[in-house]
Structure formats: structure tokens, C-alpha cells
XYZ file of C-alpha atoms in Angstrom:
355
model
C 113.547 93.605 95.086
C 111.968 90.361 96.312
C 110.972 89.245 92.795
C 114.138 88.545 90.747
C 112.097 87.355 87.766
C 110.841 90.927 87.342
C 114.286 92.556 87.349
C 114.741 94.911 84.384
C 111.045 94.436 83.565
C 109.331 96.285 86.422
C 110.638 99.598 87.757
C 109.072 101.207 90.826
C 109.299 104.893 91.721
C 107.950 106.572 94.838
C 105.453 109.231 93.734
C 103.380 110.352 96.746
C 100.532 112.846 96.755
C 96.840 113.317 96.003
C 95.640 113.607 92.422
C 99.043 112.715 91.000
C 97.996 110.322 88.237
C 98.670 112.615 85.295
C 101.902 113.915 86.834
C 103.003 110.300 87.308
C 102.234 109.462 83.673
C 104.192 112.502 82.487
C 107.119 111.641 84.741
C 107.130 108.031 83.510
C 107.144 109.097 79.868
C 109.882 111.656 80.497
C 112.116 109.223 82.405
C 111.612 106.096 80.360
C 110.175 107.086 76.987
C 113.550 106.858 75.246
C 113.829 103.195 76.311
C 110.662 102.074 74.494
C 108.731 102.283 71.216
C 105.290 102.463 72.839
C 103.807 103.355 76.216
C 100.444 102.282 77.681
C 98.801 104.176 80.509
C 97.078 101.351 82.373
C 95.885 101.197 85.974
C 96.512 98.202 88.222
C 92.880 97.090 87.897
C 93.010 96.971 84.067
C 93.998 93.961 81.943
C 94.692 94.083 78.215
C 93.229 91.077 76.380
C 94.310 90.408 72.788
C 91.920 88.474 70.521
C 94.105 87.973 67.434
C 97.706 88.283 68.666
C 99.788 86.202 71.035
C 101.681 89.214 72.404
C 101.464 92.984 72.474
C 104.357 93.806 70.121
C 102.843 92.356 66.908
C 99.490 93.875 67.922
C 101.047 97.341 68.160
C 103.002 96.875 64.951
C 99.704 96.130 63.204
C 97.489 98.788 64.801
C 99.528 101.608 66.364
C 101.356 102.940 63.303
C 99.138 106.086 63.027
C 100.344 107.198 66.478
C 98.025 105.891 69.202
C 95.584 102.992 69.453
C 92.516 103.307 71.692
C 90.890 100.183 73.098
C 87.430 99.954 74.650
C 86.870 98.977 78.261
C 84.938 95.882 79.263
C 83.791 96.339 82.860
C 83.721 93.349 85.208
C 81.129 93.025 87.973
C 81.559 92.659 91.736
C 80.089 89.143 91.474
C 78.076 89.533 94.701
C 81.319 89.059 96.629
C 81.404 90.839 99.976
C 85.156 90.918 100.570
C 88.634 89.972 99.384
C 89.689 86.346 99.011
C 93.252 85.147 98.243
C 92.831 84.222 94.571
C 93.778 86.008 91.322
C 91.399 88.876 90.648
C 90.840 87.660 87.082
C 89.567 84.336 88.459
C 87.482 85.842 91.260
C 85.325 88.021 89.016
C 84.202 86.259 85.814
C 80.941 88.203 85.626
C 80.840 91.062 83.149
C 78.728 94.200 82.880
C 79.738 94.435 79.212
C 81.587 96.753 76.854
C 81.923 100.409 77.822
C 82.436 103.424 75.597
C 85.444 104.530 77.656
C 88.840 103.731 76.092
C 92.436 103.311 77.231
C 95.196 104.264 74.827
C 98.648 102.965 73.896
C 100.872 105.552 72.210
C 103.995 105.522 70.038
C 106.682 107.328 71.998
C 107.712 109.275 68.872
C 104.151 110.604 68.619
C 103.762 111.508 72.273
C 103.360 115.123 73.303
C 104.590 115.158 76.925
C 102.592 118.323 77.611
C 99.526 116.571 76.205
C 99.270 113.894 78.900
C 96.144 115.458 80.374
C 93.747 112.549 80.673
C 94.146 108.931 81.861
C 92.292 107.661 78.784
C 94.165 109.308 75.906
C 97.173 111.504 75.117
C 97.592 114.465 72.828
C 99.922 113.759 69.919
C 102.486 115.692 67.939
C 101.758 116.894 64.423
C 100.850 114.342 61.715
C 99.967 111.580 64.191
C 96.463 110.363 65.066
C 94.576 108.477 67.764
C 92.672 105.617 66.092
C 90.633 102.534 66.988
C 91.219 98.984 65.739
C 89.040 99.666 62.663
C 91.243 102.634 61.752
C 88.665 105.284 62.667
C 90.324 108.571 63.716
C 89.260 109.623 67.224
C 91.255 112.825 67.736
C 89.072 114.925 65.412
C 86.400 115.265 68.109
C 85.144 118.820 68.629
C 85.848 118.608 72.360
C 89.154 117.187 73.575
C 87.508 115.177 76.384
C 85.472 113.234 73.794
C 88.664 111.413 72.836
C 88.243 109.350 76.010
C 85.281 107.570 74.409
C 84.623 105.426 71.369
C 80.950 104.523 71.150
C 81.602 102.037 68.360
C 82.447 99.667 71.251
C 84.951 97.563 69.313
C 86.080 94.307 70.968
C 86.992 91.981 68.094
C 90.751 92.702 68.197
C 91.492 93.809 71.766
C 89.798 94.912 74.982
C 90.888 96.408 78.284
C 89.074 94.607 81.088
C 88.405 96.936 83.997
C 87.961 95.263 87.392
C 86.390 98.452 88.646
C 84.881 97.347 91.938
C 86.210 93.899 92.847
C 84.326 92.935 96.018
C 82.012 95.322 97.858
C 84.464 95.875 100.704
C 87.383 96.430 98.309
C 85.270 98.956 96.411
C 84.634 100.922 99.601
C 88.403 100.994 100.253
C 88.957 102.271 96.717
C 86.387 105.047 97.204
C 87.972 105.981 100.540
C 91.193 106.818 98.664
C 89.426 109.033 96.151
C 90.210 109.461 92.469
C 93.874 109.648 91.549
C 93.317 112.210 88.797
C 91.610 114.840 90.999
C 92.967 117.075 93.745
C 91.857 119.796 96.155
C 88.162 120.502 96.729
C 87.185 118.673 93.543
C 88.861 115.511 94.868
C 87.214 115.808 98.293
C 83.722 116.469 96.926
C 83.913 113.631 94.401
C 85.268 111.285 97.084
C 82.438 112.070 99.520
C 79.687 111.424 96.957
C 81.175 108.192 95.604
C 82.115 106.837 99.030
C 78.535 107.233 100.225
C 77.304 105.463 97.090
C 79.741 102.584 97.647
C 78.762 102.208 101.294
C 75.123 102.030 100.231
C 75.977 99.070 98.014
C 75.245 100.804 94.718
C 76.997 98.194 92.577
C 76.201 96.889 89.100
C 75.459 93.180 88.679
C 76.811 91.094 85.826
C 74.682 90.277 82.804
C 76.978 87.621 81.350
C 80.119 85.626 82.073
C 83.414 86.554 80.434
C 86.532 84.722 81.610
C 88.840 86.055 78.879
C 91.369 87.737 81.231
C 91.659 84.603 83.371
C 92.075 82.361 80.322
C 94.755 84.672 78.877
C 96.604 84.854 82.198
C 96.815 81.053 82.369
C 97.982 80.911 78.767
C 100.793 83.463 79.133
C 101.861 82.432 82.658
C 101.027 78.741 83.285
C 101.834 78.857 87.021
C 98.412 80.429 87.587
C 96.797 77.134 86.557
C 97.667 76.035 90.085
C 94.595 77.869 91.340
C 92.332 75.601 89.308
C 93.531 72.557 91.241
C 91.229 73.606 94.085
C 87.586 72.641 94.238
C 84.912 72.663 96.904
C 85.779 69.045 97.694
C 89.305 70.075 98.735
C 88.224 72.564 101.373
C 88.468 71.784 105.056
C 87.388 68.151 105.030
C 89.960 67.116 107.628
C 87.657 67.876 110.525
C 84.899 65.443 109.503
C 86.443 62.697 111.670
C 86.505 64.920 114.774
C 84.124 64.693 117.696
C 81.420 67.326 117.288
C 81.604 68.059 120.998
C 85.404 68.184 121.098
C 87.527 71.253 121.912
C 86.366 74.523 120.352
C 87.882 77.918 119.600
C 86.171 81.242 120.270
C 87.461 84.420 118.616
C 86.466 87.969 117.754
C 87.380 89.018 114.224
C 87.163 91.944 111.812
C 89.018 92.678 108.564
C 90.787 89.305 108.603
C 89.483 87.907 105.308
C 92.916 87.771 103.672
C 94.237 84.915 105.807
C 91.395 83.558 107.933
C 90.971 80.457 105.731
C 94.545 79.446 106.497
C 94.037 80.127 110.213
C 90.835 78.069 110.368
C 92.274 75.153 108.373
C 95.363 75.070 110.578
C 93.413 74.785 113.827
C 90.874 72.314 112.473
C 93.848 70.154 111.449
C 95.044 70.229 115.057
C 91.821 68.585 116.151
C 89.573 71.462 117.183
C 86.068 70.381 116.281
C 84.451 73.786 115.867
C 85.557 77.389 115.502
C 83.182 80.163 116.591
C 83.949 83.518 114.994
C 82.159 86.658 116.151
C 82.320 89.309 113.406
C 82.496 92.774 114.978
C 82.057 94.759 111.732
C 78.911 96.828 111.283
C 78.370 95.442 107.782
C 78.768 91.766 108.791
C 81.450 91.297 106.131
C 82.196 87.694 107.092
C 78.630 86.419 106.666
C 79.234 85.149 103.148
C 82.560 83.556 104.064
C 80.947 81.786 107.033
C 78.095 80.442 104.934
C 80.501 79.086 102.339
C 82.766 77.515 104.964
C 79.828 75.787 106.632
C 78.649 74.367 103.309
C 82.140 72.987 102.638
C 83.251 71.813 106.066
C 80.343 70.114 107.813
C 79.481 73.131 110.007
C 82.895 73.215 111.671
C 83.132 77.026 111.335
C 80.286 79.131 112.719
C 80.201 82.891 112.154
C 77.903 85.202 114.097
C 77.357 88.940 113.852
C 78.397 90.855 116.986
C 78.999 94.491 115.947
C 81.052 96.812 118.094
C 84.462 98.332 118.730
C 86.941 95.448 118.689
C 89.597 97.720 120.239
C 87.489 98.231 123.358
C 88.623 95.655 125.977
C 85.176 95.547 127.619
C 83.477 94.886 124.293
C 85.976 92.135 123.503
C 85.307 90.483 126.873
C 81.540 90.648 126.309
C 81.931 89.091 122.859
C 84.050 86.224 124.166
C 81.627 85.600 127.043
C 78.772 85.431 124.526
C 80.841 83.111 122.349
C 81.591 80.765 125.247
C 77.940 80.714 126.193
C 76.931 79.893 122.616
C 79.518 77.129 122.320
C 78.623 75.548 125.641
C 74.826 75.807 125.489
C 74.241 75.120 121.806
C 76.851 72.456 121.128
C 77.904 71.322 124.607
C 81.650 71.719 124.154
C 83.584 71.057 127.335
C 86.924 72.641 126.373
C 87.513 76.046 124.821
C 90.434 78.102 123.577
C 90.135 81.893 123.362
C 92.277 82.876 120.397
C 92.771 85.816 118.065
C 92.973 85.323 114.311
C 96.639 86.325 114.304
C 97.493 83.640 116.902
C 98.509 80.085 115.949
C 98.373 77.359 118.614
C 101.501 75.156 118.648
C 101.782 71.638 120.083
C 105.499 70.725 120.302
C 105.040 67.156 121.544
C 101.848 65.916 119.860
C 100.038 66.238 116.554
C 96.506 67.067 117.759
C 94.702 68.592 120.728
C 92.365 65.606 121.113
């Protein structure tokens, strides 16, 4: 409702439950199939990239006539990123693990067997239609139905579906905490437990090459995203370089604030605070990487330290702030401090800076 440009293009239905992916696909096809010629079953972490066509309609007219076109995954890496940052996902993760045998399929509505939506990677088709790849090879003659979810020819010359499977390490843990959307009951719970433990142990696959195709296509089809390329390391948090190193400081305890902490830090440095001390209370020290990058870009004006514990415990919070004040006073000899949470913004109604 808040995005008028998407009206009549994006329709949202509430569809709660565990293991509801296939039911949701069937419901979508039943409700909306008559409105369209083709339907793609894509997840929100998958991006279709076309190599030879400027849009999806001419691609489907060329390749989907047999009934369904299956397109190989290309899996993107976590890029050694610890947590979320407020940039497009296609820009954040240019590293690629490479092509995968798994496919995603786009189907002609006329060929779709609604009772055959049994797998997130392919659909069963009505008589005389076939699931093919971009070379025209028929994939639905496999001896076992589940084999239709793979195409080991690994074709990428016409189209690929880029799968941002993990994103950052912390985002991957959150994904594993939800569990798979195509499983339910004990199978869902057992699979979730095994994969969540693996994610927490940092069992992630590193990139072996760079592939920015989804980001380049996004900028080409929607130029407003080029805005994100106007930023460089030289733009970040340079306003504090003129401030007195021993000027007023901020001490705060933080956890799970990665989405907006850059804005919060920039705002208070612009007010004239010379240094911000952030004590990260997470067990995994999620903000280590962010702190290192901020220090390299902003002349050490943001200092992050690991102080694990229960941030909801008032006594722990007091101990963390006492330690922070001690660090700020002893190490850098600040004479004025502000104790502030990351969701608090200090306002000066009658002056521009605190100095």
C-alpha cells in the first residue's frame, strides 16, 4: 500500500504456517493463473538474469513454448560479511560460488498441472507439454520425478537464476532459525536443528570468482539503484576529522543494531562528539567487522569493543557502561561523556554542535 508504483504489479496475500511453500505456489496459480501466460516460482533471494534478452517476455516466447523452461542456479557467496548492511543485496555480494545443478522453472499456465506443484524447482505438466532447458533438452523424462530439479549440463549462456543463499553470516543464521519453507512436522524440525547448528558453526562456502551480473542488470532495468554507486570510502564519516580528539564522547551498549547504526554514528559525530565507544554485547561479536571498517574510514572516531552478556539485564548494562566510561577516560582522556542507546538521538534546539 505504501508503494504506488507497484500497484497492479505486486499482489500480497497473507499465507501463514510452517512448510507452506508448495501450498502457497498452488494457491497463487489457482488464484492468478488465468491472468497470465506464464508463472515463475521464485524465492525472494533469487534473481533471474537474462544474457540475450532485454526483458522476460521475449525470452519466454523464445524458450518456453514446449511448456516449461528450467534455468540453472548460480550461487552467490557470503563474501566474508558478518552481518546485514543497508545496501542492495545484489551489490553487497558480488562473490560467486559458481553454477549449480539445481534449477528453477518458469511454466506456461496452459501447461500447468495444479496438482503437480510438488517441488519448488519444477512443476508437473499436462499431457503433450515438456520441461526443457535453454538448449531444448527435455528434462521431464527422468526416471525419478525428483531428478527434474536438476540439470547437470549447467547451462548459463542464455539465462541464470542467481541464488543469494546465505547473504551475511548473521542473516544466514536467521534464515536457518526459520527452517525450510517446504518441510513441516518432525521433518522440518529435524532439518532445522541440523542446519542451524551448521550455520552457527560458520560452515559457509567462500567465493571462487566475482560475478556482478545481477547488480549490473538491476542498474540497467531500474536506474535509481545507481545512486548506491555514488558512495565511496572517501564519503564516509569524514566530518569528525576537525574535532578535538579529547572532546565529548558517547558510550553505548549495542546488539543487533547493524541496520541503522551507521546513520546513528554519523548523526552524533556531526553534532561534534569526537569519539563513540560501542560495547557489543553479542556472543559472536557481530559488530567487530563494522567497527574495523568504520575506524579505517573515520580516523578512529568509532571504537567497538566486545563485552558479551545479557543486554536486557540492568546490572549487566550498568557494568558495561561503567567499563566504557573507564575506557574512554583512561585511554583517551575525555572529560565529558554522554550515555546513549543506539535508538536515541541527541537534539540541540539552540546550537549546531555540542562543542
